[in-house]
């Protein structure tokens, strides 16, 4: 009997141009809830025209990068050649508690969760932050989001529980 081999998925980050944006939106509409991807907008918690417009505007603004007006950069998460979600870096600014920090966030299509894709995507975005000279990568989630907490802890992030928020802090140097 042969032992099972575990093959890590091939994961890459892709810049979000107009074509990738439409692929990303198509995945989000079918494989993620609106609340996982956008702020509450419109009269329903489901996908609606306001959320779709926000999604497009958000990624277009983030295309200018951390130095641009949005002070944010998003990438599509690509697994096995397919767009499966998005990850971001956002400048936390000079007035932050940790001025040399950058914030991250991620969402993945439901069918790609729990397969190591998120961990690999966050490793890639941590490498990107490190290459840009940041010392700390921060993230936040809710106490009920055990999957996100586990993912962040698997990268070595310190989890700090503060009431209705769990903050993660990963040293990059």
PDB file of C-alpha atoms in Angstrom, residues 26-153:
ATOM      1  CA  UNK A  26     -17.641  36.194 -11.853  1.00  0.00           C
ATOM      2  CA  UNK A  27     -16.030  33.996  -9.188  1.00  0.00           C
ATOM      3  CA  UNK A  28     -17.216  36.241  -6.355  1.00  0.00           C
ATOM      4  CA  UNK A  29     -20.815  36.243  -7.592  1.00  0.00           C
ATOM      5  CA  UNK A  30     -20.984  32.434  -7.652  1.00  0.00           C
ATOM      6  CA  UNK A  31     -18.469  31.293  -5.015  1.00  0.00           C
ATOM      7  CA  UNK A  32     -18.568  33.921  -2.213  1.00  0.00           C
ATOM      8  CA  UNK A  33     -21.209  35.771  -0.279  1.00  0.00           C
ATOM      9  CA  UNK A  34     -21.412  39.501  -0.823  1.00  0.00           C
ATOM     10  CA  UNK A  35     -20.666  40.098   2.869  1.00  0.00           C
ATOM     11  CA  UNK A  36     -17.349  38.209   2.518  1.00  0.00           C
ATOM     12  CA  UNK A  37     -16.234  40.479  -0.307  1.00  0.00           C
ATOM     13  CA  UNK A  38     -17.896  43.916   0.041  1.00  0.00           C
ATOM     14  CA  UNK A  39     -19.173  46.224   2.749  1.00  0.00           C
ATOM     15  CA  UNK A  40     -22.938  46.316   3.357  1.00  0.00           C
ATOM     16  CA  UNK A  41     -24.476  48.278   0.485  1.00  0.00           C
ATOM     17  CA  UNK A  42     -27.986  48.558  -0.898  1.00  0.00           C
ATOM     18  CA  UNK A  43     -31.142  47.148   0.605  1.00  0.00           C
ATOM     19  CA  UNK A  44     -30.076  43.497   0.771  1.00  0.00           C
ATOM     20  CA  UNK A  45     -27.189  41.456   2.108  1.00  0.00           C
ATOM     21  CA  UNK A  46     -27.002  39.583  -1.198  1.00  0.00           C
ATOM     22  CA  UNK A  47     -25.135  40.636  -4.313  1.00  0.00           C
ATOM     23  CA  UNK A  48     -26.832  43.717  -5.793  1.00  0.00           C
ATOM     24  CA  UNK A  49     -25.929  46.483  -8.270  1.00  0.00           C
ATOM     25  CA  UNK A  50     -24.407  48.672  -5.516  1.00  0.00           C
ATOM     26  CA  UNK A  51     -22.091  45.919  -4.321  1.00  0.00           C
ATOM     27  CA  UNK A  52     -21.070  44.995  -7.862  1.00  0.00           C
ATOM     28  CA  UNK A  53     -20.267  48.654  -8.637  1.00  0.00           C
ATOM     29  CA  UNK A  54     -18.294  48.965  -5.384  1.00  0.00           C
ATOM     30  CA  UNK A  55     -16.356  45.771  -6.204  1.00  0.00           C
ATOM     31  CA  UNK A  56     -15.282  47.087  -9.605  1.00  0.00           C
ATOM     32  CA  UNK A  57     -14.457  50.576  -8.279  1.00  0.00           C
ATOM     33  CA  UNK A  58     -12.467  49.141  -5.362  1.00  0.00           C
ATOM     34  CA  UNK A  59     -10.238  46.952  -7.531  1.00  0.00           C
ATOM     35  CA  UNK A  60      -9.747  49.690 -10.130  1.00  0.00           C
ATOM     36  CA  UNK A  61      -8.661  52.135  -7.400  1.00  0.00           C
ATOM     37  CA  UNK A  62      -6.314  49.545  -5.878  1.00  0.00           C
ATOM     38  CA  UNK A  63      -4.674  48.950  -9.266  1.00  0.00           C
ATOM     39  CA  UNK A  64      -2.580  52.089  -8.658  1.00  0.00           C
ATOM     40  CA  UNK A  65      -0.885  50.350  -5.712  1.00  0.00           C
ATOM     41  CA  UNK A  66       0.214  51.336  -2.238  1.00  0.00           C
ATOM     42  CA  UNK A  67       1.627  54.611  -3.507  1.00  0.00           C
ATOM     43  CA  UNK A  68      -1.638  55.561  -5.248  1.00  0.00           C
ATOM     44  CA  UNK A  69      -4.595  57.468  -3.803  1.00  0.00           C
ATOM     45  CA  UNK A  70      -6.235  54.312  -2.397  1.00  0.00           C
ATOM     46  CA  UNK A  71      -2.941  53.342  -0.651  1.00  0.00           C
ATOM     47  CA  UNK A  72      -3.885  49.757  -1.411  1.00  0.00           C
ATOM     48  CA  UNK A  73      -2.949  47.002  -3.864  1.00  0.00           C
ATOM     49  CA  UNK A  74      -5.070  43.983  -4.762  1.00  0.00           C
ATOM     50  CA  UNK A  75      -4.164  40.846  -6.639  1.00  0.00           C
ATOM     51  CA  UNK A  76      -6.232  37.987  -7.947  1.00  0.00           C
ATOM     52  CA  UNK A  77      -5.342  34.673  -6.340  1.00  0.00           C
ATOM     53  CA  UNK A  78      -4.749  32.182  -9.142  1.00  0.00           C
ATOM     54  CA  UNK A  79      -4.694  28.438  -8.379  1.00  0.00           C
ATOM     55  CA  UNK A  80      -3.936  25.987 -11.137  1.00  0.00           C
ATOM     56  CA  UNK A  81      -4.420  28.727 -13.719  1.00  0.00           C
ATOM     57  CA  UNK A  82      -7.887  29.721 -12.425  1.00  0.00           C
ATOM     58  CA  UNK A  83      -8.831  32.949 -10.625  1.00  0.00           C
ATOM     59  CA  UNK A  84     -10.122  31.796  -7.227  1.00  0.00           C
ATOM     60  CA  UNK A  85     -10.145  34.891  -5.024  1.00  0.00           C
ATOM     61  CA  UNK A  86      -8.376  38.083  -4.051  1.00  0.00           C
ATOM     62  CA  UNK A  87      -5.735  39.221  -1.587  1.00  0.00           C
ATOM     63  CA  UNK A  88      -4.652  42.739  -0.703  1.00  0.00           C
ATOM     64  CA  UNK A  89      -2.098  44.920   0.977  1.00  0.00           C
ATOM     65  CA  UNK A  90      -3.173  48.226   2.472  1.00  0.00           C
ATOM     66  CA  UNK A  91      -0.983  50.919   3.945  1.00  0.00           C
ATOM     67  CA  UNK A  92      -1.911  51.517   7.576  1.00  0.00           C
ATOM     68  CA  UNK A  93      -0.289  54.949   7.494  1.00  0.00           C
ATOM     69  CA  UNK A  94       2.307  56.826   9.510  1.00  0.00           C
ATOM     70  CA  UNK A  95      -0.070  57.476  12.426  1.00  0.00           C
ATOM     71  CA  UNK A  96      -0.619  53.753  13.084  1.00  0.00           C
ATOM     72  CA  UNK A  97       0.639  52.040  16.221  1.00  0.00           C
ATOM     73  CA  UNK A  98       3.111  50.191  13.993  1.00  0.00           C
ATOM     74  CA  UNK A  99       4.090  52.733  11.299  1.00  0.00           C
ATOM     75  CA  UNK A 100       6.120  50.226   9.252  1.00  0.00           C
ATOM     76  CA  UNK A 101       3.162  47.858   8.934  1.00  0.00           C
ATOM     77  CA  UNK A 102       0.852  46.907   6.133  1.00  0.00           C
ATOM     78  CA  UNK A 103      -2.545  45.238   6.398  1.00  0.00           C
ATOM     79  CA  UNK A 104      -3.746  42.234   4.440  1.00  0.00           C
ATOM     80  CA  UNK A 105      -7.068  40.587   3.734  1.00  0.00           C
ATOM     81  CA  UNK A 106      -8.135  37.656   1.614  1.00  0.00           C
ATOM     82  CA  UNK A 107     -11.239  35.945   0.300  1.00  0.00           C
ATOM     83  CA  UNK A 108     -11.411  32.715  -1.654  1.00  0.00           C
ATOM     84  CA  UNK A 109     -14.080  30.947  -3.659  1.00  0.00           C
ATOM     85  CA  UNK A 110     -15.796  28.437  -1.399  1.00  0.00           C
ATOM     86  CA  UNK A 111     -14.662  25.411  -3.407  1.00  0.00           C
ATOM     87  CA  UNK A 112     -10.978  26.391  -2.955  1.00  0.00           C
ATOM     88  CA  UNK A 113     -11.067  26.836   0.813  1.00  0.00           C
ATOM     89  CA  UNK A 114      -9.305  24.338   3.049  1.00  0.00           C
ATOM     90  CA  UNK A 115      -6.897  23.207   0.324  1.00  0.00           C
ATOM     91  CA  UNK A 116      -3.832  25.272   1.223  1.00  0.00           C
ATOM     92  CA  UNK A 117      -4.530  27.953  -1.388  1.00  0.00           C
ATOM     93  CA  UNK A 118      -5.113  30.673   1.222  1.00  0.00           C
ATOM     94  CA  UNK A 119      -1.915  29.860   3.093  1.00  0.00           C
ATOM     95  CA  UNK A 120       0.154  29.978  -0.091  1.00  0.00           C
ATOM     96  CA  UNK A 121      -1.497  33.226  -1.229  1.00  0.00           C
ATOM     97  CA  UNK A 122      -0.825  34.848   2.146  1.00  0.00           C
ATOM     98  CA  UNK A 123       2.793  33.659   2.025  1.00  0.00           C
ATOM     99  CA  UNK A 124       3.121  35.334  -1.379  1.00  0.00           C
ATOM    100  CA  UNK A 125       1.599  38.589  -0.137  1.00  0.00           C
ATOM    101  CA  UNK A 126       3.833  38.480   2.974  1.00  0.00           C
ATOM    102  CA  UNK A 127       6.836  38.080   0.647  1.00  0.00           C
ATOM    103  CA  UNK A 128       5.565  41.072  -1.347  1.00  0.00           C
ATOM    104  CA  UNK A 129       5.265  43.169   1.835  1.00  0.00           C
ATOM    105  CA  UNK A 130       8.744  42.094   2.964  1.00  0.00           C
ATOM    106  CA  UNK A 131      10.224  42.991  -0.449  1.00  0.00           C
ATOM    107  CA  UNK A 132       8.645  46.448  -0.157  1.00  0.00           C
ATOM    108  CA  UNK A 133      10.417  46.985   3.169  1.00  0.00           C
ATOM    109  CA  UNK A 134       7.537  46.508   5.609  1.00  0.00           C
ATOM    110  CA  UNK A 135       8.344  45.028   9.006  1.00  0.00           C
ATOM    111  CA  UNK A 136       4.883  43.844  10.079  1.00  0.00           C
ATOM    112  CA  UNK A 137       1.909  42.301   8.294  1.00  0.00           C
ATOM    113  CA  UNK A 138      -1.402  42.826  10.072  1.00  0.00           C
ATOM    114  CA  UNK A 139      -4.848  41.318   9.572  1.00  0.00           C
ATOM    115  CA  UNK A 140      -8.097  41.167  11.478  1.00  0.00           C
ATOM    116  CA  UNK A 141     -11.025  38.797  11.664  1.00  0.00           C
ATOM    117  CA  UNK A 142     -13.861  37.889  14.001  1.00  0.00           C
ATOM    118  CA  UNK A 143     -13.673  35.534  16.990  1.00  0.00           C
ATOM    119  CA  UNK A 144     -16.012  33.143  15.164  1.00  0.00           C
ATOM    120  CA  UNK A 145     -13.830  32.863  12.063  1.00  0.00           C
ATOM    121  CA  UNK A 146     -11.706  29.944  13.250  1.00  0.00           C
ATOM    122  CA  UNK A 147     -10.538  29.138   9.699  1.00  0.00           C
ATOM    123  CA  UNK A 148      -9.004  32.621   9.278  1.00  0.00           C
ATOM    124  CA  UNK A 149      -7.440  32.427  12.737  1.00  0.00           C
ATOM    125  CA  UNK A 150      -5.922  29.046  11.929  1.00  0.00           C
ATOM    126  CA  UNK A 151      -4.655  30.296   8.577  1.00  0.00           C
ATOM    127  CA  UNK A 152      -3.002  33.353  10.131  1.00  0.00           C
ATOM    128  CA  UNK A 153      -1.504  31.321  12.985  1.00  0.00           C
TER     129      UNK A 153
END
